[in-house]
mmCIF file of C-alpha atoms in Angstrom:
data_model
loop_
_atom_site.group_PDB
_atom_site.id
_atom_site.type_symbol
_atom_site.label_atom_id
_atom_site.label_comp_id
_atom_site.label_asym_id
_atom_site.label_seq_id
_atom_site.Cartn_x
_atom_site.Cartn_y
_atom_site.Cartn_z
ATOM 1 C CA UNK A 1280 -16.277 -9.103 35.602
ATOM 2 C CA UNK A 1281 -17.472 -12.118 33.630
ATOM 3 C CA UNK A 1282 -20.812 -10.447 33.012
ATOM 4 C CA UNK A 1283 -19.260 -7.620 31.003
ATOM 5 C CA UNK A 1284 -17.794 -10.088 28.487
ATOM 6 C CA UNK A 1285 -21.233 -11.609 27.939
ATOM 7 C CA UNK A 1286 -22.755 -8.303 26.840
ATOM 8 C CA UNK A 1287 -22.978 -7.551 23.112
ATOM 9 C CA UNK A 1288 -22.458 -3.860 23.861
ATOM 10 C CA UNK A 1289 -18.883 -4.579 24.985
ATOM 11 C CA UNK A 1290 -17.933 -6.214 21.694
ATOM 12 C CA UNK A 1291 -19.766 -3.638 19.585
ATOM 13 C CA UNK A 1292 -17.944 -0.814 21.378
ATOM 14 C CA UNK A 1293 -14.569 -2.515 20.778
ATOM 15 C CA UNK A 1294 -15.353 -2.836 17.064
ATOM 16 C CA UNK A 1295 -16.433 0.822 16.888
ATOM 17 C CA UNK A 1296 -13.242 1.989 18.607
ATOM 18 C CA UNK A 1297 -11.091 -0.099 16.237
ATOM 19 C CA UNK A 1298 -12.906 1.281 13.176
ATOM 20 C CA UNK A 1299 -12.499 4.875 14.397
ATOM 21 C CA UNK A 1300 -8.780 4.378 15.113
ATOM 22 C CA UNK A 1301 -8.248 2.745 11.717
ATOM 23 C CA UNK A 1302 -10.102 5.567 9.989
ATOM 24 C CA UNK A 1303 -8.001 8.145 11.830
ATOM 25 C CA UNK A 1304 -4.731 6.464 10.812
ATOM 26 C CA UNK A 1305 -5.741 6.174 7.167
ATOM 27 C CA UNK A 1306 -7.119 9.666 6.722
ATOM 28 C CA UNK A 1307 -4.852 11.748 8.949
ATOM 29 C CA UNK A 1308 -2.720 13.881 6.649
ATOM 30 C CA UNK A 1309 0.782 13.795 8.125
ATOM 31 C CA UNK A 1310 2.583 15.073 5.052
ATOM 32 C CA UNK A 1311 2.899 18.687 4.094
ATOM 33 C CA UNK A 1312 0.999 19.959 1.105
ATOM 34 C CA UNK A 1313 2.818 19.640 -2.222
ATOM 35 C CA UNK A 1314 2.531 22.043 -5.094
ATOM 36 C CA UNK A 1315 1.767 20.243 -8.348
ATOM 37 C CA UNK A 1316 3.732 21.812 -11.171
ATOM 38 C CA UNK A 1317 3.562 21.448 -14.914
ATOM 39 C CA UNK A 1318 6.657 20.224 -16.710
ATOM 40 C CA UNK A 1319 7.295 23.695 -18.179
ATOM 41 C CA UNK A 1320 7.196 25.274 -14.705
ATOM 42 C CA UNK A 1321 9.499 22.544 -13.430
ATOM 43 C CA UNK A 1322 12.070 23.058 -16.188
ATOM 44 C CA UNK A 1323 12.059 26.848 -15.676
ATOM 45 C CA UNK A 1324 12.485 26.475 -11.883
ATOM 46 C CA UNK A 1325 15.228 23.936 -12.503
ATOM 47 C CA UNK A 1326 17.055 26.253 -14.906
ATOM 48 C CA UNK A 1327 16.729 29.209 -12.520
ATOM 49 C CA UNK A 1328 18.291 27.210 -9.676
ATOM 50 C CA UNK A 1329 15.194 27.307 -7.448
ATOM 51 C CA UNK A 1330 15.221 23.534 -6.856
ATOM 52 C CA UNK A 1331 17.209 22.317 -3.842
ATOM 53 C CA UNK A 1332 16.551 18.569 -3.972
ATOM 54 C CA UNK A 1333 15.014 16.029 -6.335
ATOM 55 C CA UNK A 1334 13.650 12.527 -6.094
ATOM 56 C CA UNK A 1335 13.026 10.731 -9.393
ATOM 57 C CA UNK A 1336 10.800 7.676 -9.606
ATOM 58 C CA UNK A 1337 10.490 6.000 -12.990
ATOM 59 C CA UNK A 1338 6.966 4.706 -13.600
ATOM 60 C CA UNK A 1339 6.375 2.971 -16.950
ATOM 61 C CA UNK A 1340 6.633 5.846 -19.475
ATOM 62 C CA UNK A 1341 6.976 8.822 -17.091
ATOM 63 C CA UNK A 1342 9.121 10.109 -14.255
ATOM 64 C CA UNK A 1343 7.371 11.126 -11.059
ATOM 65 C CA UNK A 1344 9.563 13.836 -9.585
ATOM 66 C CA UNK A 1345 9.214 15.336 -6.136
ATOM 67 C CA UNK A 1346 11.484 17.729 -4.309
ATOM 68 C CA UNK A 1347 11.895 21.058 -2.586
ATOM 69 C CA UNK A 1348 11.991 24.629 -3.922
ATOM 70 C CA UNK A 1349 14.056 27.528 -2.546
ATOM 71 C CA UNK A 1350 12.133 30.425 -1.123
ATOM 72 C CA UNK A 1351 10.963 31.962 2.124
ATOM 73 C CA UNK A 1352 9.834 28.547 3.227
ATOM 74 C CA UNK A 1353 11.158 25.454 1.516
ATOM 75 C CA UNK A 1354 8.138 24.276 -0.405
ATOM 76 C CA UNK A 1355 7.553 20.724 -1.602
ATOM 77 C CA UNK A 1356 6.544 20.086 -5.179
ATOM 78 C CA UNK A 1357 5.645 17.196 -7.424
ATOM 79 C CA UNK A 1358 5.623 16.916 -11.195
ATOM 80 C CA UNK A 1359 5.235 14.194 -13.796
ATOM 81 C CA UNK A 1360 7.448 14.423 -16.859
ATOM 82 C CA UNK A 1361 7.714 12.060 -19.829
ATOM 83 C CA UNK A 1362 10.465 9.466 -19.801
ATOM 84 C CA UNK A 1363 12.805 10.965 -22.380
ATOM 85 C CA UNK A 1364 16.446 11.774 -23.006
ATOM 86 C CA UNK A 1365 15.621 15.487 -22.911
ATOM 87 C CA UNK A 1366 14.228 15.207 -19.385
ATOM 88 C CA UNK A 1367 17.201 13.238 -18.092
ATOM 89 C CA UNK A 1368 19.767 15.512 -19.746
ATOM 90 C CA UNK A 1369 18.071 18.672 -18.467
ATOM 91 C CA UNK A 1370 17.806 17.324 -14.914
ATOM 92 C CA UNK A 1371 21.389 16.054 -14.847
ATOM 93 C CA UNK A 1372 22.781 19.292 -16.309
ATOM 94 C CA UNK A 1373 20.887 21.432 -13.793
ATOM 95 C CA UNK A 1374 21.893 19.142 -10.924
ATOM 96 C CA UNK A 1375 25.582 19.618 -11.801
ATOM 97 C CA UNK A 1376 25.312 23.395 -12.363
ATOM 98 C CA UNK A 1377 23.296 24.252 -9.251
ATOM 99 C CA UNK A 1378 24.586 21.504 -6.923
ATOM 100 C CA UNK A 1379 21.174 19.890 -6.466
ATOM 101 C CA UNK A 1380 20.913 16.862 -4.238
ATOM 102 C CA UNK A 1381 19.425 14.211 -6.488
ATOM 103 C CA UNK A 1382 18.005 10.844 -5.480
ATOM 104 C CA UNK A 1383 16.938 8.306 -8.090
ATOM 105 C CA UNK A 1384 14.607 5.584 -6.887
ATOM 106 C CA UNK A 1385 14.560 2.489 -9.048
ATOM 107 C CA UNK A 1386 11.482 0.458 -8.221
ATOM 108 C CA UNK A 1387 11.677 -3.290 -8.272
ATOM 109 C CA UNK A 1388 9.583 -5.251 -10.716
ATOM 110 C CA UNK A 1389 6.366 -5.688 -8.783
ATOM 111 C CA UNK A 1390 4.071 -6.832 -11.552
ATOM 112 C CA UNK A 1391 2.634 -10.183 -10.624
ATOM 113 C CA UNK A 1392 0.673 -12.494 -12.875
ATOM 114 C CA UNK A 1393 -3.080 -12.506 -12.395
ATOM 115 C CA UNK A 1394 -2.982 -16.263 -11.911
ATOM 116 C CA UNK A 1395 -0.621 -15.908 -8.984
ATOM 117 C CA UNK A 1396 -2.907 -13.331 -7.423
ATOM 118 C CA UNK A 1397 -5.969 -15.545 -7.864
ATOM 119 C CA UNK A 1398 -4.181 -18.563 -6.431
ATOM 120 C CA UNK A 1399 -2.787 -16.745 -3.420
ATOM 121 C CA UNK A 1400 -6.122 -15.172 -2.573
ATOM 122 C CA UNK A 1401 -8.415 -18.159 -3.140
ATOM 123 C CA UNK A 1402 -6.169 -21.086 -2.225
ATOM 124 C CA UNK A 1403 -6.359 -20.486 1.559
ATOM 125 C CA UNK A 1404 -10.159 -20.500 1.434
ATOM 126 C CA UNK A 1405 -10.201 -23.664 -0.657
ATOM 127 C CA UNK A 1406 -7.854 -25.361 1.816
ATOM 128 C CA UNK A 1407 -10.032 -24.285 4.742
ATOM 129 C CA UNK A 1408 -13.123 -25.709 3.042
ATOM 130 C CA UNK A 1409 -11.333 -28.995 2.354
ATOM 131 C CA UNK A 1410 -10.162 -29.175 5.967
ATOM 132 C CA UNK A 1411 -13.688 -28.493 7.244
ATOM 133 C CA UNK A 1412 -15.075 -31.192 4.933
ATOM 134 C CA UNK A 1413 -12.472 -33.721 6.118
ATOM 135 C CA UNK A 1414 -13.192 -32.910 9.767
ATOM 136 C CA UNK A 1415 -16.922 -33.318 9.095
ATOM 137 C CA UNK A 1416 -16.332 -36.714 7.450
ATOM 138 C CA UNK A 1417 -14.064 -37.825 10.302
ATOM 139 C CA UNK A 1418 -16.753 -36.863 12.821
ATOM 140 C CA UNK A 1419 -19.284 -38.998 10.913
ATOM 141 C CA UNK A 1420 -16.893 -41.964 10.798
ATOM 142 C CA UNK A 1421 -16.149 -41.704 14.513
ATOM 143 C CA UNK A 1422 -19.892 -41.595 15.281
ATOM 144 C CA UNK A 1423 -20.422 -44.744 13.225
ATOM 145 C CA UNK A 1424 -17.578 -46.570 14.950
ATOM 146 C CA UNK A 1425 -18.946 -45.680 18.368
ATOM 147 C CA UNK A 1426 -22.485 -46.802 17.495
ATOM 148 C CA UNK A 1427 -23.466 -50.039 19.185
ATOM 149 C CA UNK A 1428 -23.816 -52.975 16.827
ATOM 150 C CA UNK A 1429 -26.786 -55.363 17.139
#
């Protein structure tokens, strides 16, 4: 049993399996396909009452909207519309008229300063280097103390 852990093939095969599993998790498409609409198509479908649910996500100067359309099969869609009063009024009016389930997602402020990012990514490595240097110096000092004196 100990011999298998000494083989490089064992460790290489573990790394290959982990890479394949990671690749499968990242690239496996679990979500259904979404139809990308233009804003004109979205407003016409909204006015006709073909939209059953909406999810609005404000992103800087646009709204990313996703939802479901009525039809033979409920179909998912996504659209990007400009952040404007017209868009909000049209969506709210249609939601009241056609009883559309509407969810508004307000993202938290996630913008972080570049300095904070640099510090949090490089500081651990700097601390590890300092610790390694201190351990190296301590090893030299201990060797000198243990050296016989003439």
